[in-house]
Short mmCIF file of C-alpha atoms and ligand atoms in Angstrom, two decimals:
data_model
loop_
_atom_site.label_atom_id
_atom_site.label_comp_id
_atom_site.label_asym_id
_atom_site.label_seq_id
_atom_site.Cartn_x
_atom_site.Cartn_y
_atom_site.Cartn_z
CA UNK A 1 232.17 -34.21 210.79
CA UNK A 2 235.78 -33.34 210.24
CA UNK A 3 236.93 -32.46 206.32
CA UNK A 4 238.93 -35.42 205.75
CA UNK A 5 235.89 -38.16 207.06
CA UNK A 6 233.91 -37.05 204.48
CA UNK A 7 233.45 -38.83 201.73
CA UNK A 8 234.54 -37.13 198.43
CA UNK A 9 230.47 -36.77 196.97
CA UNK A 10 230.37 -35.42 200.37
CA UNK A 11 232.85 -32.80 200.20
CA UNK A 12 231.18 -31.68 196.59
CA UNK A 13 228.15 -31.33 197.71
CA UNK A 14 229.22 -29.14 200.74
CA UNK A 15 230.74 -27.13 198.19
CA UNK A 16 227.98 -27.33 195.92
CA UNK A 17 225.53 -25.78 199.00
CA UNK A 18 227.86 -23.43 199.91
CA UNK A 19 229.16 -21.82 196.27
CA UNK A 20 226.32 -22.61 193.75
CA UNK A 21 222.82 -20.70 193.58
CA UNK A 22 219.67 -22.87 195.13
CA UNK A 23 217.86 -22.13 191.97
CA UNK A 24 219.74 -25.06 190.07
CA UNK A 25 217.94 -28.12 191.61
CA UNK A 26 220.49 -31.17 191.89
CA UNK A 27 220.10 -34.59 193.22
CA UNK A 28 223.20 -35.79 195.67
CA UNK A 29 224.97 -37.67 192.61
CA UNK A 30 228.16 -36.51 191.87
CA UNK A 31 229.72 -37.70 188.60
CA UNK A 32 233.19 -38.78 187.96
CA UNK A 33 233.10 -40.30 184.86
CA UNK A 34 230.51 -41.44 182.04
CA UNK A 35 230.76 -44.59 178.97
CA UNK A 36 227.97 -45.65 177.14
CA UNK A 37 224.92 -46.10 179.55
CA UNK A 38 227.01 -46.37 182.58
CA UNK A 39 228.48 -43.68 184.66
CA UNK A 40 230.34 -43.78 188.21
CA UNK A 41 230.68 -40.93 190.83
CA UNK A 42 233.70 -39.69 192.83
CA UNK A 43 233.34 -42.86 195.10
CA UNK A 44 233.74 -45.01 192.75
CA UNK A 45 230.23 -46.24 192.47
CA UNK A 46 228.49 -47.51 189.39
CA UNK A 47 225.19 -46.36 188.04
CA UNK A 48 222.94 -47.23 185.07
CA UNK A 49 221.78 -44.39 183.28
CA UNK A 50 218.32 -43.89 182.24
CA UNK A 51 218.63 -40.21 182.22
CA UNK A 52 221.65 -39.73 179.47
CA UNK A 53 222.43 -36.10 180.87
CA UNK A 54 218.08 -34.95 180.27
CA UNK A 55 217.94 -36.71 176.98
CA UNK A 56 221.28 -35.30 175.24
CA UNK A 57 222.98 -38.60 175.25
CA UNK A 58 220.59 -40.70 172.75
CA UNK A 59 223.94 -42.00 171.35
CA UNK A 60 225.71 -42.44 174.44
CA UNK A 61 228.22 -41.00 176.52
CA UNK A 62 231.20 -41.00 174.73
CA UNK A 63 230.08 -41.26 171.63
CA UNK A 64 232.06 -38.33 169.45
CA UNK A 65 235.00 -38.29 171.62
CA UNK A 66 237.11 -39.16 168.86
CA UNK A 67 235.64 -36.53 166.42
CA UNK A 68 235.52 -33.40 169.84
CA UNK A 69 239.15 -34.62 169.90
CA UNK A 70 239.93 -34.41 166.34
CA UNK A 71 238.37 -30.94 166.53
CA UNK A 72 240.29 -29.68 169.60
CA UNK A 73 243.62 -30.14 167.84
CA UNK A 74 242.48 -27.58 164.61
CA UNK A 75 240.47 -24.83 166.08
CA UNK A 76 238.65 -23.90 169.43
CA UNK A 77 236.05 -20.87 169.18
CA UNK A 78 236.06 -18.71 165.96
CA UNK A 79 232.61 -17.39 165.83
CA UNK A 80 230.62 -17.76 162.74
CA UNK A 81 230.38 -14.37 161.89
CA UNK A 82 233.84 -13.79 162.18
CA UNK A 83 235.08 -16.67 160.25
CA UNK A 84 232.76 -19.16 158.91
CA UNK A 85 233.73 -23.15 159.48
CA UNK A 86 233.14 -26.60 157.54
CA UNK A 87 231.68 -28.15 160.31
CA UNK A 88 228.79 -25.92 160.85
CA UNK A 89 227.99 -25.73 157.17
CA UNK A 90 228.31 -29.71 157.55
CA UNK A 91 225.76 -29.82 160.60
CA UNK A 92 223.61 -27.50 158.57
CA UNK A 93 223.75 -30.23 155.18
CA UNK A 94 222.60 -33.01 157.56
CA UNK A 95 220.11 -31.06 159.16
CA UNK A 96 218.67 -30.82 155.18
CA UNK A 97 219.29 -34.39 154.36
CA UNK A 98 217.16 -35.40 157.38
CA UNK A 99 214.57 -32.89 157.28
CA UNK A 100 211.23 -34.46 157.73
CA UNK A 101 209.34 -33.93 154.51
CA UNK A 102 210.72 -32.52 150.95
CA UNK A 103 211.19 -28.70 151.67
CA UNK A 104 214.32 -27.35 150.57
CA UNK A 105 215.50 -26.05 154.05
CA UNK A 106 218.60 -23.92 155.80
CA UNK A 107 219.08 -23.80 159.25
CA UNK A 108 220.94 -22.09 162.09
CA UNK A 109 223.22 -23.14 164.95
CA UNK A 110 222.37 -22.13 168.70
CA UNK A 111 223.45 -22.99 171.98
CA UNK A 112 220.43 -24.42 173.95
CA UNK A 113 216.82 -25.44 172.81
CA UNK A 114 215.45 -22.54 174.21
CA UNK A 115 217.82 -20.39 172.23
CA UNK A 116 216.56 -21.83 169.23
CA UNK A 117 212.85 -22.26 170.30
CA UNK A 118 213.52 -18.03 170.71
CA UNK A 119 215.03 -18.03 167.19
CA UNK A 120 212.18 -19.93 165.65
CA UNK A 121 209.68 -17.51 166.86
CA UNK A 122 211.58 -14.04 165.74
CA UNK A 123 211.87 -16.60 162.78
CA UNK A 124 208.04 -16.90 162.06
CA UNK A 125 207.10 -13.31 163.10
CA UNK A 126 209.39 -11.94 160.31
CA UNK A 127 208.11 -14.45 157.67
CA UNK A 128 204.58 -13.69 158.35
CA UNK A 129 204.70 -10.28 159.44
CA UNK A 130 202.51 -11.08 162.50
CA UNK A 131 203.09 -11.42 166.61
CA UNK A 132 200.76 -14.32 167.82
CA UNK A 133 202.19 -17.61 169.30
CA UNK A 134 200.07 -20.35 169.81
CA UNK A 135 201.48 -22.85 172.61
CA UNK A 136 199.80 -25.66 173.75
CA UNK A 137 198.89 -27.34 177.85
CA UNK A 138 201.89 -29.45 179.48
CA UNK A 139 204.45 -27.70 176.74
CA UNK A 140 207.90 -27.08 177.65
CA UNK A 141 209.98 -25.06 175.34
CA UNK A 142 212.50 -23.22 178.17
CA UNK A 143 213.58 -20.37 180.51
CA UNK A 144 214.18 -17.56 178.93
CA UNK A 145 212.13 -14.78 178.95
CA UNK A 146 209.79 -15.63 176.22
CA UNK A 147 210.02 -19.34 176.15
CA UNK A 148 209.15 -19.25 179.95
CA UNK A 149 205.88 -17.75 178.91
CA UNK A 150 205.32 -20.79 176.28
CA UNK A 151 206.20 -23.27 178.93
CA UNK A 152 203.38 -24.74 181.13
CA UNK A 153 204.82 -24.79 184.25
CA UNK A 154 204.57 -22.38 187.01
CA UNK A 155 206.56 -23.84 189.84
CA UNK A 156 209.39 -24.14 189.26
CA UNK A 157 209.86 -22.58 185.76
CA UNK A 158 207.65 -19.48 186.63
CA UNK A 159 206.67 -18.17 189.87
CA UNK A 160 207.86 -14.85 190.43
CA UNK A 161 209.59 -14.23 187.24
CA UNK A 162 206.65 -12.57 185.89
CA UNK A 163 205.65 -10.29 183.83
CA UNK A 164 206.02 -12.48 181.23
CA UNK A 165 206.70 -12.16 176.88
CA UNK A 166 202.96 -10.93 175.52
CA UNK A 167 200.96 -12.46 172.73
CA UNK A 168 201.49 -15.50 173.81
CA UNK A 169 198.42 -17.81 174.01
CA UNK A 170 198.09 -21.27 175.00
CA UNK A 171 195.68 -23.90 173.78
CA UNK A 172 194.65 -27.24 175.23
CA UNK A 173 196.62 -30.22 174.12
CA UNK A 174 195.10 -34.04 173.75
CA UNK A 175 195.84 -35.61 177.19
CA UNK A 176 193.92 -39.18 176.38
CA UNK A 177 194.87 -40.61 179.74
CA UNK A 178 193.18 -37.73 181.44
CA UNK A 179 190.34 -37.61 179.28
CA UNK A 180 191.16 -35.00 176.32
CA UNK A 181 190.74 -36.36 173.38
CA UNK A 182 192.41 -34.43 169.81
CA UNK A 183 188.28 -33.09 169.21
CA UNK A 184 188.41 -31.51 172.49
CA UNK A 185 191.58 -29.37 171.88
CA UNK A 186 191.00 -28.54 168.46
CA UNK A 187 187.74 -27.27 169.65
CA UNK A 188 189.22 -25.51 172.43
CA UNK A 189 191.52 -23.80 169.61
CA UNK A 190 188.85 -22.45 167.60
CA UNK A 191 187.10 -20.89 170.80
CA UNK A 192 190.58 -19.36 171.50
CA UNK A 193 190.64 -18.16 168.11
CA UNK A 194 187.27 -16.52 168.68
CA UNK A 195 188.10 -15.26 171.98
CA UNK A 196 191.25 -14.15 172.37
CA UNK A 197 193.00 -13.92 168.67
CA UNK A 198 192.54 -14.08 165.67
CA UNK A 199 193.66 -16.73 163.43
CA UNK A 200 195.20 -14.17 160.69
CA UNK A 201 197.51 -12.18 163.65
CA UNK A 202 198.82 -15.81 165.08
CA UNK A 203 202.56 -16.45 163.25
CA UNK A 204 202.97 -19.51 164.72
CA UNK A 205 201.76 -23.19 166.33
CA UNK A 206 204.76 -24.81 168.57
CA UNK A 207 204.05 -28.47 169.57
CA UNK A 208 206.18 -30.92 170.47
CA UNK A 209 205.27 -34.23 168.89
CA UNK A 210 205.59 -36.71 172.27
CA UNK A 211 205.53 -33.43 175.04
CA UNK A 212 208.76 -34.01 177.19
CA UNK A 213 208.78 -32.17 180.52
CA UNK A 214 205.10 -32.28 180.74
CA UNK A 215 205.04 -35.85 181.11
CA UNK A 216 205.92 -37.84 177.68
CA UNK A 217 202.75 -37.42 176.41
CA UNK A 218 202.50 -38.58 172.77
CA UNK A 219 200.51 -36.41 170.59
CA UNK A 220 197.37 -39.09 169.53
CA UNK A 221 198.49 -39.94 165.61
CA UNK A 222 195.31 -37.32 164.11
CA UNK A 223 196.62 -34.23 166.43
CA UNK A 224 199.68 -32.86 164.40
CA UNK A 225 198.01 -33.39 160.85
CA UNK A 226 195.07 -31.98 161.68
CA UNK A 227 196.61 -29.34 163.36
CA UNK A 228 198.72 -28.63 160.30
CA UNK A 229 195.81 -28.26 158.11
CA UNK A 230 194.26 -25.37 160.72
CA UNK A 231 197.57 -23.98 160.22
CA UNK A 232 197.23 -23.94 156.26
CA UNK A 233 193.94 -22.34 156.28
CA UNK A 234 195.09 -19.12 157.97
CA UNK A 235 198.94 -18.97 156.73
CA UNK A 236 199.62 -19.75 160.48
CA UNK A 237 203.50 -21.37 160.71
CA UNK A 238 203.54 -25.14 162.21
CA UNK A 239 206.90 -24.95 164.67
CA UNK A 240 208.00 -28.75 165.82
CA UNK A 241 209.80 -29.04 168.70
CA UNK A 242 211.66 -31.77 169.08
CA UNK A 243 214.84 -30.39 171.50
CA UNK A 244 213.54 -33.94 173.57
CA UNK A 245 212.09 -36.20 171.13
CA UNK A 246 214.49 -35.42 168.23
CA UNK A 247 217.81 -37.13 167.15
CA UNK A 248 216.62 -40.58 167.41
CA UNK A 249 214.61 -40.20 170.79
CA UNK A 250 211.52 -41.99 169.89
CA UNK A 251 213.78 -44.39 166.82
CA UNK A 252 213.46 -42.34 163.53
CA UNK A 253 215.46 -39.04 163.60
CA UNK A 254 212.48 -36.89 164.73
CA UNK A 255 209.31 -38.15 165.76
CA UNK A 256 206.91 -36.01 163.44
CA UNK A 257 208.05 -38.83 161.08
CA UNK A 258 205.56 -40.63 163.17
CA UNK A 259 202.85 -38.47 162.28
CA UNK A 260 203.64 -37.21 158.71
CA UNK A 261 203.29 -33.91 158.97
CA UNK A 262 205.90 -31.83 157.04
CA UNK A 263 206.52 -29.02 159.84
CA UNK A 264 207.52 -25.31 158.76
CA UNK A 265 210.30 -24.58 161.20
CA UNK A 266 211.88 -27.42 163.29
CA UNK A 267 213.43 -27.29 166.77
CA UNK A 268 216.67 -29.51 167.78
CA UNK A 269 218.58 -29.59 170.08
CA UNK A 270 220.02 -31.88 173.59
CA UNK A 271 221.28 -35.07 171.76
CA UNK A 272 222.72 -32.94 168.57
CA UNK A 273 225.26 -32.05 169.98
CA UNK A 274 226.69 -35.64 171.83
CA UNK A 275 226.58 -33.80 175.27
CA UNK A 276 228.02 -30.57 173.91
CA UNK A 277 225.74 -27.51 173.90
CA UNK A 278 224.33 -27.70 170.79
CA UNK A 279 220.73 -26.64 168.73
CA UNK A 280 219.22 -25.49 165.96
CA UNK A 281 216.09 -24.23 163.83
CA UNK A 282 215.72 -25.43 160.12
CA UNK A 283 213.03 -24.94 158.39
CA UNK A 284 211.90 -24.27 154.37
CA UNK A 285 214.83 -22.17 152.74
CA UNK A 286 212.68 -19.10 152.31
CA UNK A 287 211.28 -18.94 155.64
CA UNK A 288 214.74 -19.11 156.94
CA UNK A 289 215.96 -16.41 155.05
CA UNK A 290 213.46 -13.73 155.79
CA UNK A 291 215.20 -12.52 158.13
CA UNK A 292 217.94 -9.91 157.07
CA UNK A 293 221.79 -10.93 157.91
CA UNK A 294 222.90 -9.90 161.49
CA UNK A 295 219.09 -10.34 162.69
CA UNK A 296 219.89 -14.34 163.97
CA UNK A 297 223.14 -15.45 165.79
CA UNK A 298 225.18 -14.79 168.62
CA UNK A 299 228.50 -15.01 169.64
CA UNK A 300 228.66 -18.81 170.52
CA UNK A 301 225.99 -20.40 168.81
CA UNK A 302 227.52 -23.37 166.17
CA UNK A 303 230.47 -23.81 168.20
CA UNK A 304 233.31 -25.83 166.05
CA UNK A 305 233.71 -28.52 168.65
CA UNK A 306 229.87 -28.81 169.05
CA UNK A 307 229.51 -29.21 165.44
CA UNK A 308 232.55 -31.85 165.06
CA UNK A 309 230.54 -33.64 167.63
CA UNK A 310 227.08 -33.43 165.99
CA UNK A 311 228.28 -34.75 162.44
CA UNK A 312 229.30 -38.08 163.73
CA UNK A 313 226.04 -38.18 165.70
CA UNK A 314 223.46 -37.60 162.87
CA UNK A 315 225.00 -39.80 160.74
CA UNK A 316 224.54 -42.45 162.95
CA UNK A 317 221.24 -41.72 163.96
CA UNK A 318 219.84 -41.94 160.20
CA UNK A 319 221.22 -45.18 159.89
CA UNK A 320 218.58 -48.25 159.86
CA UNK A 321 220.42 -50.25 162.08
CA UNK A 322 219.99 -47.44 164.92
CA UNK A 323 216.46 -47.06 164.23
CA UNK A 324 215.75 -50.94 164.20
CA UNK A 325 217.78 -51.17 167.49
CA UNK A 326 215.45 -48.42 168.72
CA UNK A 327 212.49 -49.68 167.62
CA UNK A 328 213.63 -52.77 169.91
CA UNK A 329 214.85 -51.67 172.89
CA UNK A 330 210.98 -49.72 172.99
CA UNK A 331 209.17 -53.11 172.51
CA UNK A 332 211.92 -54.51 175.58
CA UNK A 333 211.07 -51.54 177.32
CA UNK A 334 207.30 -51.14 176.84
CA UNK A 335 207.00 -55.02 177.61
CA UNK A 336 208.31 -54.32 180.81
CA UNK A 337 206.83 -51.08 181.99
CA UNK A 338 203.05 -52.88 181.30
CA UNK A 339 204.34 -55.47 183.57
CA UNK A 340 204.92 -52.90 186.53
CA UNK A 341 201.41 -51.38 185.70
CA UNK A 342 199.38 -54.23 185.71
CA UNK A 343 200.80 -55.15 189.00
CA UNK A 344 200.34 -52.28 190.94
CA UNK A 345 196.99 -50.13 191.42
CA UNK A 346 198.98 -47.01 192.06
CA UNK A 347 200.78 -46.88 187.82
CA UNK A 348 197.82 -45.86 185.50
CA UNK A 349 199.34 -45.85 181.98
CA UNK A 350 202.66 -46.67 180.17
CA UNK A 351 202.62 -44.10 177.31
CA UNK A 352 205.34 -42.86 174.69
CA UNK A 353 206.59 -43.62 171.26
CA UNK A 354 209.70 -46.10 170.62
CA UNK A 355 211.99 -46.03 173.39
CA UNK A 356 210.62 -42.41 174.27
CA UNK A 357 208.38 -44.34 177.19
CA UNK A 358 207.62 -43.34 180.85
CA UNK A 359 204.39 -44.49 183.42
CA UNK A 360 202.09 -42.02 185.05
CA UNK A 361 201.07 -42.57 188.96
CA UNK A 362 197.02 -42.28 188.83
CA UNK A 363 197.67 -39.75 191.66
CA UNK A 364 198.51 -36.58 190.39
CA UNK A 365 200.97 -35.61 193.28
CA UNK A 366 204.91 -35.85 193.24
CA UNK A 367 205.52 -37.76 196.57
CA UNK A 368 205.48 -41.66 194.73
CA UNK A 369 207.59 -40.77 191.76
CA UNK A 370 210.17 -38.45 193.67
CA UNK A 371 210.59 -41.89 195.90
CA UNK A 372 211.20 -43.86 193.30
CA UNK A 373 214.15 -42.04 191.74
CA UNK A 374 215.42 -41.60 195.01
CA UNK A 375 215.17 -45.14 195.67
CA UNK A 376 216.48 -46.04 192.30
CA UNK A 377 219.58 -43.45 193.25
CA UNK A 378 220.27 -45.54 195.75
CA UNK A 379 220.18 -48.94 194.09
CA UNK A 380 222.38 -47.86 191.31
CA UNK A 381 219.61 -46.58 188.48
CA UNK A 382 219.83 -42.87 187.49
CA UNK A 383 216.37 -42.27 187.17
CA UNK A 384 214.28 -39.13 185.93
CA UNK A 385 210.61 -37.96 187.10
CA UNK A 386 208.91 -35.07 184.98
CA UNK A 387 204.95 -33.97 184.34
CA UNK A 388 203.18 -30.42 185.35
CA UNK A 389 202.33 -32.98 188.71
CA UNK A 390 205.96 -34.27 188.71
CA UNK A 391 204.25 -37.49 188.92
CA UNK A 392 205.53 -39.34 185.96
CA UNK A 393 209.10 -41.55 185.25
CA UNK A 394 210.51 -41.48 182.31
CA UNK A 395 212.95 -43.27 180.88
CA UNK A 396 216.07 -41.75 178.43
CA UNK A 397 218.32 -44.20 178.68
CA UNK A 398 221.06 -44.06 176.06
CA UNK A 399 220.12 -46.10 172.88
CA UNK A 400 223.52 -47.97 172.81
CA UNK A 401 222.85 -49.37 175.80
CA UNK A 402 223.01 -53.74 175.14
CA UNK A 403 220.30 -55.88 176.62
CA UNK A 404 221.78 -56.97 179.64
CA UNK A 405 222.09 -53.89 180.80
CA UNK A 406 218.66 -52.35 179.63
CA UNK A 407 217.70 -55.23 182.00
CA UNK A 408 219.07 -54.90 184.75
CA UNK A 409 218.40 -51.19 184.50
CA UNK A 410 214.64 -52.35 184.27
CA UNK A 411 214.93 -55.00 187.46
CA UNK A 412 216.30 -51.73 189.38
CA UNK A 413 213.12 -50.01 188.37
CA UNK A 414 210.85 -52.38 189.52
CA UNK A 415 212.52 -52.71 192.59
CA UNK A 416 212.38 -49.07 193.45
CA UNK A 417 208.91 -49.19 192.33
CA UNK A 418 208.24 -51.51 194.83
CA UNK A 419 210.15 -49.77 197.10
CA UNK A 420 208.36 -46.41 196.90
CA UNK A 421 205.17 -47.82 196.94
CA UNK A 422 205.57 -49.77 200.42
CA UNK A 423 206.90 -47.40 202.13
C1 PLP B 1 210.86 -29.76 174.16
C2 PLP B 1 211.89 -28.85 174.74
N1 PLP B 1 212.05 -27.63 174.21
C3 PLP B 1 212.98 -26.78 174.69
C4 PLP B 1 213.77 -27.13 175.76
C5 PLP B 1 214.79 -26.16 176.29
O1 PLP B 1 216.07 -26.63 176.02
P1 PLP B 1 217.33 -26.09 176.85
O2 PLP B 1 217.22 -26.63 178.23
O3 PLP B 1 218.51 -26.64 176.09
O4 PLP B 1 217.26 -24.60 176.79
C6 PLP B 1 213.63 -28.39 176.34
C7 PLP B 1 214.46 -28.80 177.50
O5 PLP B 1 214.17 -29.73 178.21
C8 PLP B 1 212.65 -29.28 175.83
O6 PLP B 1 212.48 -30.50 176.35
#
């Protein structure tokens, strides 16, 4: 086909194959512009989003403009330890006034979630003085070196990449719909305490609360508390991770408010930020500050504009009317997604917390699910699959989204459900 016949998503994906590494998967959409829970591509066509950019746009796209604009006028890039800005000292005050539980806390700004999920660990080793990290089945927590050893994934994230970050030791985590109940995995942990560490040499638990990547699996509500009390017993940190299910995901700001477990060290990041790389690790003051000055940090991490975004974005999300709103569109949601399942023999659960909700295909293969978001792609829906057997569909649509939208978002689901499973 000649150049100028192409289309322009065309022409950027030609590009795309020909100038950007195979590694980063893509789908074909190529994005022009984003408002709210809508975005078009470079044709001109419109799409619902149920993706929100992996989860980082719980308020919706556009959202800080005004404050990332604000920012852009004053200062760019400074670098904390260079000069030390309001708004990061700001992001770090909200990050306290919406801890969950009544530590006195201090954080620290990073770049991704795996950055921080890094941070939290170097975090816990120095405050305990030990090496072990205990990770759990169908955990995601990154790419890096050592959080590619937490994560539970081995193709893509980990095939070939090997040798991978020691003293790292994964536990069974409560999978009800597949049959492991929280009894099972805590007595899975104390055989892995018996056979492969000890209890007193383990720093750290990291969990997150409803498990993202590995399928939006909700921890059952005795899992984290229980947990937490294991944790007690042998001086053993409790690490949340809530880079996915934080900053409103699931309707409160982080959904270990679900489960009221006060955590030691807390992961955020995706939706912090309003779509600007953002993240962070707070956790009780005097954890925090065992480590010496210069030992966390880095030359981006806190960015000014990142922060000037984030400030506008907590605020919101601690206010009652977002987590009412949230707490409805998951009911509107839920409602529906049952529907699908008790029409068709090939969904076997509906499972999440709030609007943090997906549906598992019984089969535990990716074909079905990797139809349906193409066949959503194509009907206007941008939809997201995830699970260790890629056989789940999840939904993160932004949580402004109004309810005609949410519903004709839904109608395009069910249609490429149906879709997918005829054909
Ligand atoms: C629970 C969790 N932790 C950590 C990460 C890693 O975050 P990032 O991709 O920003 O490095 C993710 C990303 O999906 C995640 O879902």
């Amino acid at each position: 086909m000649a150049v100028s016949e192409r289309t322009a998503s065309e022409q950027v994906i030609a590009d795309r194959e020909r100038y950007v590494a195979r590694g980063v998967a893509t789908t074909p959409l190529v994005v022009a512009r984003a408002e709210g829970a809508r975005i078009w591509d470079v044709d001109g066509r419109e799409y619902i989003d149920f993706a929100g950019g992996l989860g980082c746009q719980n308020t919706g796209h556009g959202f800080a403009t005004a404050a990332i604009h604000e920012q852009v006028d004053r200062y760019l890039h400074q670098c904390f330890m260079v000069g030390m800005y309001e708004p990061y000292v700001e992001v770090c005050r909200l990050l306290d006034e919406t801890w969950p539980g009544k530590a006195k806390t201090k954080s620290l700004l990073l770049n991704s979630g795996a950055e921080a999920v890094e941070n939290a660990v170097k975090i816990a080793r120095v405050a305990t003085g030990r090496s072990a990290v205990i990770v759990f089945d169908h955990a995601f927590h990154g790419r890096t070196s050592l959080t590619m050893a937490m994560t539970a994934k081995v193709v893509p994230y980990k095939q070939g990449f090997g040798p991978f970050a020691p003293e790292v030791y994964r536990a069974p985590a409560p999978y009800p719909y597949r049959g492991v109940t929280s009894e099972d995995a805590l007595v899975a942990l104390s055989h892995l305490f018996k056979q492969d560490v000890h209890p007193e040499e383990v720093a750290c638990v990291v969990l997150e609360p409803v498990q993202g990547e590995g399928g939006f699996i909700a921890m059952p509500e005795d899992f984290p508390p229980r947990l937490k009390e294991i944790c007690e017993r042998h001086g053993i940190l409790y690490v949340d991770d809530e880079v996915q299910s934080g900053v409103g995901r699931t309707g409160p700001m982080w959904a270990i408010e679900y489960f009221g477990v006060e955590p030691d060290l807390m992961v955020a990041g995706k939706s912090l930020g309003g779509g600007l790389p953002l993240a962070a690790v707070t956790g009780r003051a005097e954890l925090m500050d065992a480590v010496p000055p210069g030992g966390l940090g880095g030359t981006f991490g806190g960015n000014p504009i990142a922060c000037a975004a984030a400030i506008p974005v907590l605020n919101e999300v601690r206010r009652d009317r977002f987590r009412e709103r949230s707490a409805e569109l998951g009911n509107r949601i839920r409602a529906r997604l049952e529907d699908f399942v008790a029409q068709s023999h090939l969904l076997g659960e509906v499972r999440g917390l709030g609007p943090m909700l997906a549906i598992e295909f019984v089969e535990k293969t990716p074909e079905l699910a990797s139809r349906v978001t193409a066949a959503a792609r194509e009907q206007g829906l941008v939809l997201l699959s995830c699970g260790i057997y890629g056989n789940v569909i999840r939904i993160l649509v932004p949580l402004s989204i109004d309810d005609a939208l949410l519903e004709r978002g839904l109608d395009l689901l069910e249609e490429s459900l149906g879709d997918a499973s005829s054909a």
